[in-house]
Amino acid sequence: MSTLPDFEGLAMFAKVAEERSFAGAARALNVSVATVSRAVARLEERLGARLLNRTSRQLALTEFGNMIAESALKVVREAEAAEAAARETSARPRGLVRLSVPMSFGLRWVAPLMPAFFREYPEVSVDLHLSDAQVDLVGQGFDAALRIAVLADSSLVARRLSPVAPLVVASPAYLREHGTPEHPSDLARHACLGYAYRARNDVWRFTNAAGEEVSIRPNGPLRVTNADALMPTVLDGLAIAEFPEFICADQVRDGRLVPILKDWTLPRGGLYFVTPSARTRPAKVEALSEFFVRHLGRPDWRIVDW
């Protein structure tokens, strides 16, 4: 015998007792009369006593059935209340969201949005994991992630929020001293700073309008695990670096950095809201997704025309 109670049998028996009819119980539960009859017979066999006296015209509870019916109905009502509470919770944004975000982007663009999010959704809390290393959402138990990439095929569900263009930049002082590269192959003679978490082993892959493709591997005095850490060395006129728009937009606008190789492009990616599954996405995660669509869909960092 199973160590678990026969919840289905108890629920169907409770409905039969309430309706005083197998057919009425079957209609209420949207199952066949045979299914209800088998469930009640199974419960009687499990309990070792008859619950109902049945004739061709009427149905009556036994004394034992009356006693069990009250308890069974209580179990069903508590289960219905639990389901109703769960549905309300899933329908209303509440609870903890574990969110993974790249370090620089999270500090610069996500953290400043959190007060507005919490005012809008006071019953939601966020565990904000800041790291440039790509996490395993499923394996590490994250509800969602913001990713900035040319997104590879994946079993994850991704919603594109905004394009993000990469720029190769240098300071005016660097270009005065070392000259301005005119072709990606010229970069082999320059100090180019590397980023440890770049996809495909930190290779810069350029293409131009004619379809020419050139790949170079940055070679310089500094390699980092966070792109912001490259900025002081680049601003000081010691090297060239590639940054996403959201990191270098202010420096480009005020002239401290100058985009180079403008006739060439690196693979253009986007900002994505990524979740393990769309079908099981709870309201708290959906609320965060929609919030980011509103606040990051037309970002202030955009300096490249698409």
Short mmCIF file of C-alpha atoms in Angstrom, two decimals:
data_model
loop_
_atom_site.label_atom_id
_atom_site.label_comp_id
_atom_site.label_asym_id
_atom_site.label_seq_id
_atom_site.Cartn_x
_atom_site.Cartn_y
_atom_site.Cartn_z
CA MET A 1 0.00 0.00 0.00
CA SER A 2 1.21 3.51 -0.80
CA THR A 3 2.41 5.52 2.20
CA LEU A 4 0.66 8.60 0.78
CA PRO A 5 -3.08 9.12 1.28
CA ASP A 6 -5.29 8.52 -1.75
CA PHE A 7 -5.96 12.21 -2.31
CA GLU A 8 -7.74 11.64 -5.62
CA GLY A 9 -10.02 9.02 -4.08
CA LEU A 10 -10.80 11.27 -1.11
CA ALA A 11 -11.51 14.25 -3.40
CA MET A 12 -13.85 12.23 -5.63
CA PHE A 13 -15.61 10.64 -2.66
CA ALA A 14 -16.09 14.07 -1.08
CA LYS A 15 -17.67 15.33 -4.29
CA VAL A 16 -19.97 12.28 -4.48
CA ALA A 17 -21.03 12.87 -0.88
CA GLU A 18 -21.66 16.55 -1.64
CA GLU A 19 -23.63 15.88 -4.82
CA ARG A 20 -25.26 12.66 -3.55
CA SER A 21 -24.67 11.34 -7.04
CA PHE A 22 -21.86 9.71 -9.02
CA ALA A 23 -23.08 11.43 -12.18
CA GLY A 24 -23.23 14.82 -10.45
CA ALA A 25 -19.73 14.37 -9.08
CA ALA A 26 -18.46 13.35 -12.51
CA ARG A 27 -19.98 16.47 -14.10
CA ALA A 28 -18.54 18.74 -11.39
CA LEU A 29 -15.08 17.22 -11.76
CA ASN A 30 -15.25 16.97 -15.56
CA VAL A 31 -14.42 13.25 -15.56
CA SER A 32 -16.37 10.12 -16.45
CA VAL A 33 -18.74 8.37 -14.06
CA ALA A 34 -16.56 5.27 -14.37
CA THR A 35 -13.52 7.25 -13.19
CA VAL A 36 -15.41 8.42 -10.08
CA SER A 37 -16.74 4.94 -9.39
CA ARG A 38 -13.29 3.35 -9.64
CA ALA A 39 -11.77 6.00 -7.35
CA VAL A 40 -14.41 5.46 -4.66
CA ALA A 41 -14.10 1.66 -4.91
CA ARG A 42 -10.32 1.96 -4.59
CA LEU A 43 -10.73 4.14 -1.50
CA GLU A 44 -13.17 1.68 0.07
CA GLU A 45 -10.73 -1.16 -0.51
CA ARG A 46 -7.89 0.88 0.96
CA LEU A 47 -9.92 1.80 4.05
CA GLY A 48 -11.42 -1.65 4.45
CA ALA A 49 -15.05 -0.51 4.80
CA ARG A 50 -17.99 0.59 2.66
CA LEU A 51 -18.53 4.31 2.29
CA LEU A 52 -21.77 4.21 0.31
CA ASN A 53 -24.87 2.12 -0.01
CA ARG A 54 -25.93 2.13 -3.65
CA THR A 55 -29.11 0.97 -5.31
CA SER A 56 -30.32 1.58 -8.85
CA ARG A 57 -32.30 4.59 -7.66
CA GLN A 58 -30.51 6.12 -4.70
CA LEU A 59 -27.23 6.54 -2.95
CA ALA A 60 -26.70 6.92 0.78
CA LEU A 61 -23.66 7.30 2.95
CA THR A 62 -22.89 4.62 5.48
CA GLU A 63 -22.17 5.67 9.04
CA PHE A 64 -18.46 5.21 8.27
CA GLY A 65 -18.95 7.15 5.02
CA ASN A 66 -20.51 10.07 6.89
CA MET A 67 -17.49 10.21 9.19
CA ILE A 68 -14.99 10.05 6.33
CA ALA A 69 -16.93 12.51 4.14
CA GLU A 70 -16.50 15.33 6.64
CA SER A 71 -12.74 14.81 6.86
CA ALA A 72 -12.40 14.32 3.09
CA LEU A 73 -14.32 17.51 2.37
CA LYS A 74 -12.05 19.42 4.75
CA VAL A 75 -8.96 18.11 2.91
CA VAL A 76 -10.44 19.16 -0.43
CA ARG A 77 -11.33 22.64 0.82
CA GLU A 78 -7.80 23.15 2.21
CA ALA A 79 -6.28 21.98 -1.09
CA GLU A 80 -8.55 24.35 -3.03
CA ALA A 81 -7.51 27.21 -0.74
CA ALA A 82 -3.83 26.37 -1.24
CA GLU A 83 -4.26 26.35 -5.02
CA ALA A 84 -6.14 29.65 -4.92
CA ALA A 85 -3.38 31.23 -2.84
CA ALA A 86 -0.74 29.88 -5.24
CA ARG A 87 -2.63 31.26 -8.24
CA GLU A 88 -2.90 34.65 -6.58
CA THR A 89 0.82 34.63 -5.81
CA SER A 90 1.75 33.66 -9.36
CA ALA A 91 -0.61 36.26 -10.80
CA ARG A 92 0.59 39.12 -8.57
CA PRO A 93 4.25 40.13 -8.65
CA ARG A 94 5.72 39.13 -5.31
CA GLY A 95 8.68 37.23 -3.93
CA LEU A 96 12.41 37.03 -4.67
CA VAL A 97 13.93 37.27 -8.16
CA ARG A 98 17.52 36.04 -8.56
CA LEU A 99 18.96 38.15 -11.38
CA SER A 100 22.41 37.88 -12.98
CA VAL A 101 23.81 41.01 -14.65
CA PRO A 102 27.26 41.92 -16.06
CA MET A 103 29.23 43.93 -13.53
CA SER A 104 29.73 47.23 -15.37
CA PHE A 105 26.26 47.28 -16.87
CA GLY A 106 24.67 46.40 -13.54
CA LEU A 107 26.42 49.16 -11.63
CA ARG A 108 25.88 51.77 -14.32
CA TRP A 109 22.40 51.02 -15.63
CA VAL A 110 20.55 48.48 -13.47
CA ALA A 111 21.31 49.51 -9.89
CA PRO A 112 20.08 53.10 -10.48
CA LEU A 113 16.73 51.69 -11.70
CA MET A 114 16.09 49.55 -8.62
CA PRO A 115 14.44 52.25 -6.49
CA ALA A 116 11.85 52.88 -9.21
CA PHE A 117 11.24 49.14 -9.57
CA PHE A 118 10.73 48.64 -5.83
CA ARG A 119 8.33 51.57 -5.66
CA GLU A 120 6.32 50.04 -8.49
CA TYR A 121 6.49 46.47 -7.15
CA PRO A 122 6.87 46.69 -3.34
CA GLU A 123 6.27 42.95 -2.84
CA VAL A 124 9.18 41.93 -5.10
CA SER A 125 12.79 41.70 -3.92
CA VAL A 126 15.85 41.19 -6.13
CA ASP A 127 19.03 39.23 -5.48
CA LEU A 128 21.30 41.08 -7.92
CA HIS A 129 24.33 39.00 -8.88
CA LEU A 130 26.97 41.18 -10.55
CA SER A 131 29.63 39.32 -12.52
CA ASP A 132 31.04 39.39 -16.04
CA ALA A 133 31.32 35.60 -15.98
CA GLN A 134 28.32 33.99 -17.67
CA VAL A 135 26.31 32.00 -15.15
CA ASP A 136 24.35 28.80 -15.69
CA LEU A 137 20.81 30.02 -15.05
CA VAL A 138 19.33 26.58 -14.52
CA GLY A 139 22.27 24.99 -12.73
CA GLN A 140 22.85 27.95 -10.41
CA GLY A 141 19.19 28.64 -9.72
CA PHE A 142 18.77 32.05 -11.34
CA ASP A 143 15.35 33.28 -12.41
CA ALA A 144 16.70 35.59 -15.12
CA ALA A 145 19.75 37.35 -16.50
CA LEU A 146 20.59 40.42 -18.51
CA ARG A 147 23.13 39.50 -21.18
CA ILE A 148 24.97 41.71 -23.63
CA ALA A 149 26.12 39.61 -26.55
CA VAL A 150 25.62 38.31 -30.02
CA LEU A 151 23.40 35.66 -28.47
CA ALA A 152 24.17 32.10 -29.47
CA ASP A 153 21.51 29.46 -30.00
CA SER A 154 20.32 28.28 -26.63
CA SER A 155 17.57 26.42 -24.82
CA LEU A 156 17.01 29.61 -22.84
CA VAL A 157 14.33 32.15 -23.74
CA ALA A 158 15.73 35.56 -24.68
CA ARG A 159 13.89 38.87 -25.12
CA ARG A 160 15.87 41.56 -26.92
CA LEU A 161 15.64 44.91 -25.15
CA SER A 162 18.03 47.06 -27.14
CA PRO A 163 20.90 46.88 -29.64
CA VAL A 164 24.39 47.36 -28.25
CA ALA A 165 27.22 48.33 -30.59
CA PRO A 166 30.91 47.80 -29.85
CA LEU A 167 33.38 50.61 -30.56
CA VAL A 168 37.15 50.50 -30.97
CA VAL A 169 38.48 53.68 -29.38
CA ALA A 170 41.64 55.50 -28.39
CA SER A 171 42.43 58.80 -26.76
CA PRO A 172 43.47 61.78 -28.93
CA ALA A 173 46.87 61.71 -27.20
CA TYR A 174 47.44 58.09 -28.20
CA LEU A 175 46.51 58.77 -31.82
CA ARG A 176 48.80 61.83 -31.97
CA GLU A 177 51.74 59.80 -30.69
CA HIS A 178 51.15 56.49 -32.48
CA GLY A 179 49.03 57.40 -35.50
CA THR A 180 45.49 56.36 -36.41
CA PRO A 181 45.02 52.78 -37.68
CA GLU A 182 43.36 52.79 -41.12
CA HIS A 183 42.89 49.02 -41.44
CA PRO A 184 42.28 46.34 -38.77
CA SER A 185 45.59 44.71 -39.71
CA ASP A 186 47.33 47.92 -38.52
CA LEU A 187 46.29 47.03 -34.97
CA ALA A 188 49.02 44.40 -34.86
CA ARG A 189 51.47 47.28 -34.40
CA HIS A 190 49.48 48.91 -31.59
CA ALA A 191 48.86 48.20 -27.91
CA CYS A 192 45.33 46.76 -27.77
CA LEU A 193 43.85 45.82 -24.43
CA GLY A 194 42.14 42.48 -23.85
CA TYR A 195 39.01 41.37 -22.01
CA ALA A 196 39.07 37.93 -20.41
CA TYR A 197 35.35 37.17 -20.73
CA ARG A 198 34.98 38.01 -24.40
CA ALA A 199 33.35 35.25 -26.41
CA ARG A 200 35.56 33.25 -28.78
CA ASN A 201 38.84 33.72 -26.95
CA ASP A 202 39.18 37.49 -27.13
CA VAL A 203 39.49 37.90 -30.88
CA TRP A 204 38.33 41.08 -32.61
CA ARG A 205 36.51 40.15 -35.83
CA PHE A 206 36.06 43.04 -38.26
CA THR A 207 33.98 43.23 -41.44
CA ASN A 208 33.44 46.08 -43.91
CA ALA A 209 30.79 46.98 -46.46
CA ALA A 210 32.64 45.03 -49.16
CA GLY A 211 32.41 41.86 -47.09
CA GLU A 212 36.10 41.72 -46.21
CA GLU A 213 36.79 40.00 -42.89
CA VAL A 214 39.81 40.53 -40.67
CA SER A 215 40.48 38.99 -37.25
CA ILE A 216 43.06 40.25 -34.79
CA ARG A 217 43.99 39.22 -31.28
CA PRO A 218 44.53 42.19 -28.94
CA ASN A 219 48.05 42.39 -27.59
CA GLY A 220 48.79 44.96 -24.94
CA PRO A 221 50.01 45.53 -21.38
CA LEU A 222 46.65 44.86 -19.66
CA ARG A 223 44.00 42.13 -19.73
CA VAL A 224 41.04 42.33 -17.36
CA THR A 225 37.90 40.53 -16.23
CA ASN A 226 35.88 43.75 -16.16
CA ALA A 227 35.88 46.17 -19.10
CA ASP A 228 35.69 49.29 -16.90
CA ALA A 229 39.16 48.45 -15.62
CA LEU A 230 40.54 49.17 -19.11
CA MET A 231 39.32 52.75 -19.14
CA PRO A 232 42.08 54.52 -17.14
CA THR A 233 44.84 53.04 -19.29
CA VAL A 234 43.03 54.00 -22.51
CA LEU A 235 42.24 57.53 -21.30
CA ASP A 236 45.87 57.98 -20.30
CA GLY A 237 46.91 57.51 -23.92
CA LEU A 238 48.65 54.16 -23.53
CA ALA A 239 46.48 51.81 -25.59
CA ILE A 240 43.47 51.09 -27.79
CA ALA A 241 40.45 49.16 -26.51
CA GLU A 242 37.06 47.92 -27.63
CA PHE A 243 34.13 48.93 -25.45
CA PRO A 244 30.38 48.48 -25.72
CA GLU A 245 28.52 51.76 -26.16
CA PHE A 246 27.15 51.77 -22.63
CA ILE A 247 30.67 52.01 -21.16
CA CYS A 248 32.31 54.58 -23.45
CA ALA A 249 29.42 56.78 -24.67
CA ASP A 250 30.18 59.69 -22.31
CA GLN A 251 33.91 59.70 -23.15
CA VAL A 252 33.18 59.64 -26.89
CA ARG A 253 30.65 62.45 -26.63
CA ASP A 254 33.02 64.74 -24.70
CA GLY A 255 36.01 63.94 -26.93
CA ARG A 256 38.16 62.10 -24.42
CA LEU A 257 37.94 59.02 -26.66
CA VAL A 258 37.80 58.82 -30.44
CA PRO A 259 36.22 55.91 -32.37
CA ILE A 260 38.59 54.49 -34.98
CA LEU A 261 38.16 52.12 -37.96
CA LYS A 262 34.69 53.56 -38.54
CA ASP A 263 34.42 51.86 -41.95
CA TRP A 264 34.66 48.52 -40.16
CA THR A 265 32.30 46.88 -37.71
CA LEU A 266 32.62 44.28 -35.01
CA PRO A 267 29.73 41.83 -34.48
CA ARG A 268 26.83 43.88 -33.14
CA GLY A 269 24.95 42.34 -30.29
CA GLY A 270 22.15 43.38 -28.04
CA LEU A 271 20.90 43.59 -24.52
CA TYR A 272 18.74 40.56 -23.72
CA PHE A 273 16.50 39.56 -20.84
CA VAL A 274 17.07 35.82 -20.57
CA THR A 275 15.05 33.25 -18.62
CA PRO A 276 15.08 29.46 -18.43
CA SER A 277 11.50 29.21 -19.73
CA ALA A 278 8.71 31.49 -20.95
CA ARG A 279 5.85 29.11 -20.18
CA THR A 280 6.59 28.88 -16.47
CA ARG A 281 7.66 32.50 -15.99
CA PRO A 282 6.08 33.77 -12.74
CA ALA A 283 4.55 37.22 -12.42
CA LYS A 284 7.54 38.60 -10.49
CA VAL A 285 9.88 37.75 -13.37
CA GLU A 286 7.45 39.02 -16.00
CA ALA A 287 7.15 42.30 -14.07
CA LEU A 288 10.93 42.72 -14.09
CA SER A 289 11.07 41.95 -17.81
CA GLU A 290 8.41 44.54 -18.65
CA PHE A 291 10.10 47.09 -16.38
CA PHE A 292 13.39 46.68 -18.24
CA VAL A 293 11.60 46.95 -21.59
CA ARG A 294 10.25 50.34 -20.52
CA HIS A 295 13.47 51.66 -19.01
CA LEU A 296 16.18 50.07 -21.15
CA GLY A 297 14.43 49.81 -24.50
CA ARG A 298 15.57 53.31 -25.58
CA PRO A 299 18.77 53.78 -23.58
CA ASP A 300 20.77 56.99 -23.24
CA TRP A 301 24.01 55.23 -24.16
CA ARG A 302 23.11 54.89 -27.85
CA ILE A 303 25.66 56.71 -30.05
CA VAL A 304 25.74 54.37 -33.06
CA ASP A 305 23.02 54.55 -35.74
CA TRP A 306 21.50 51.17 -36.59
#
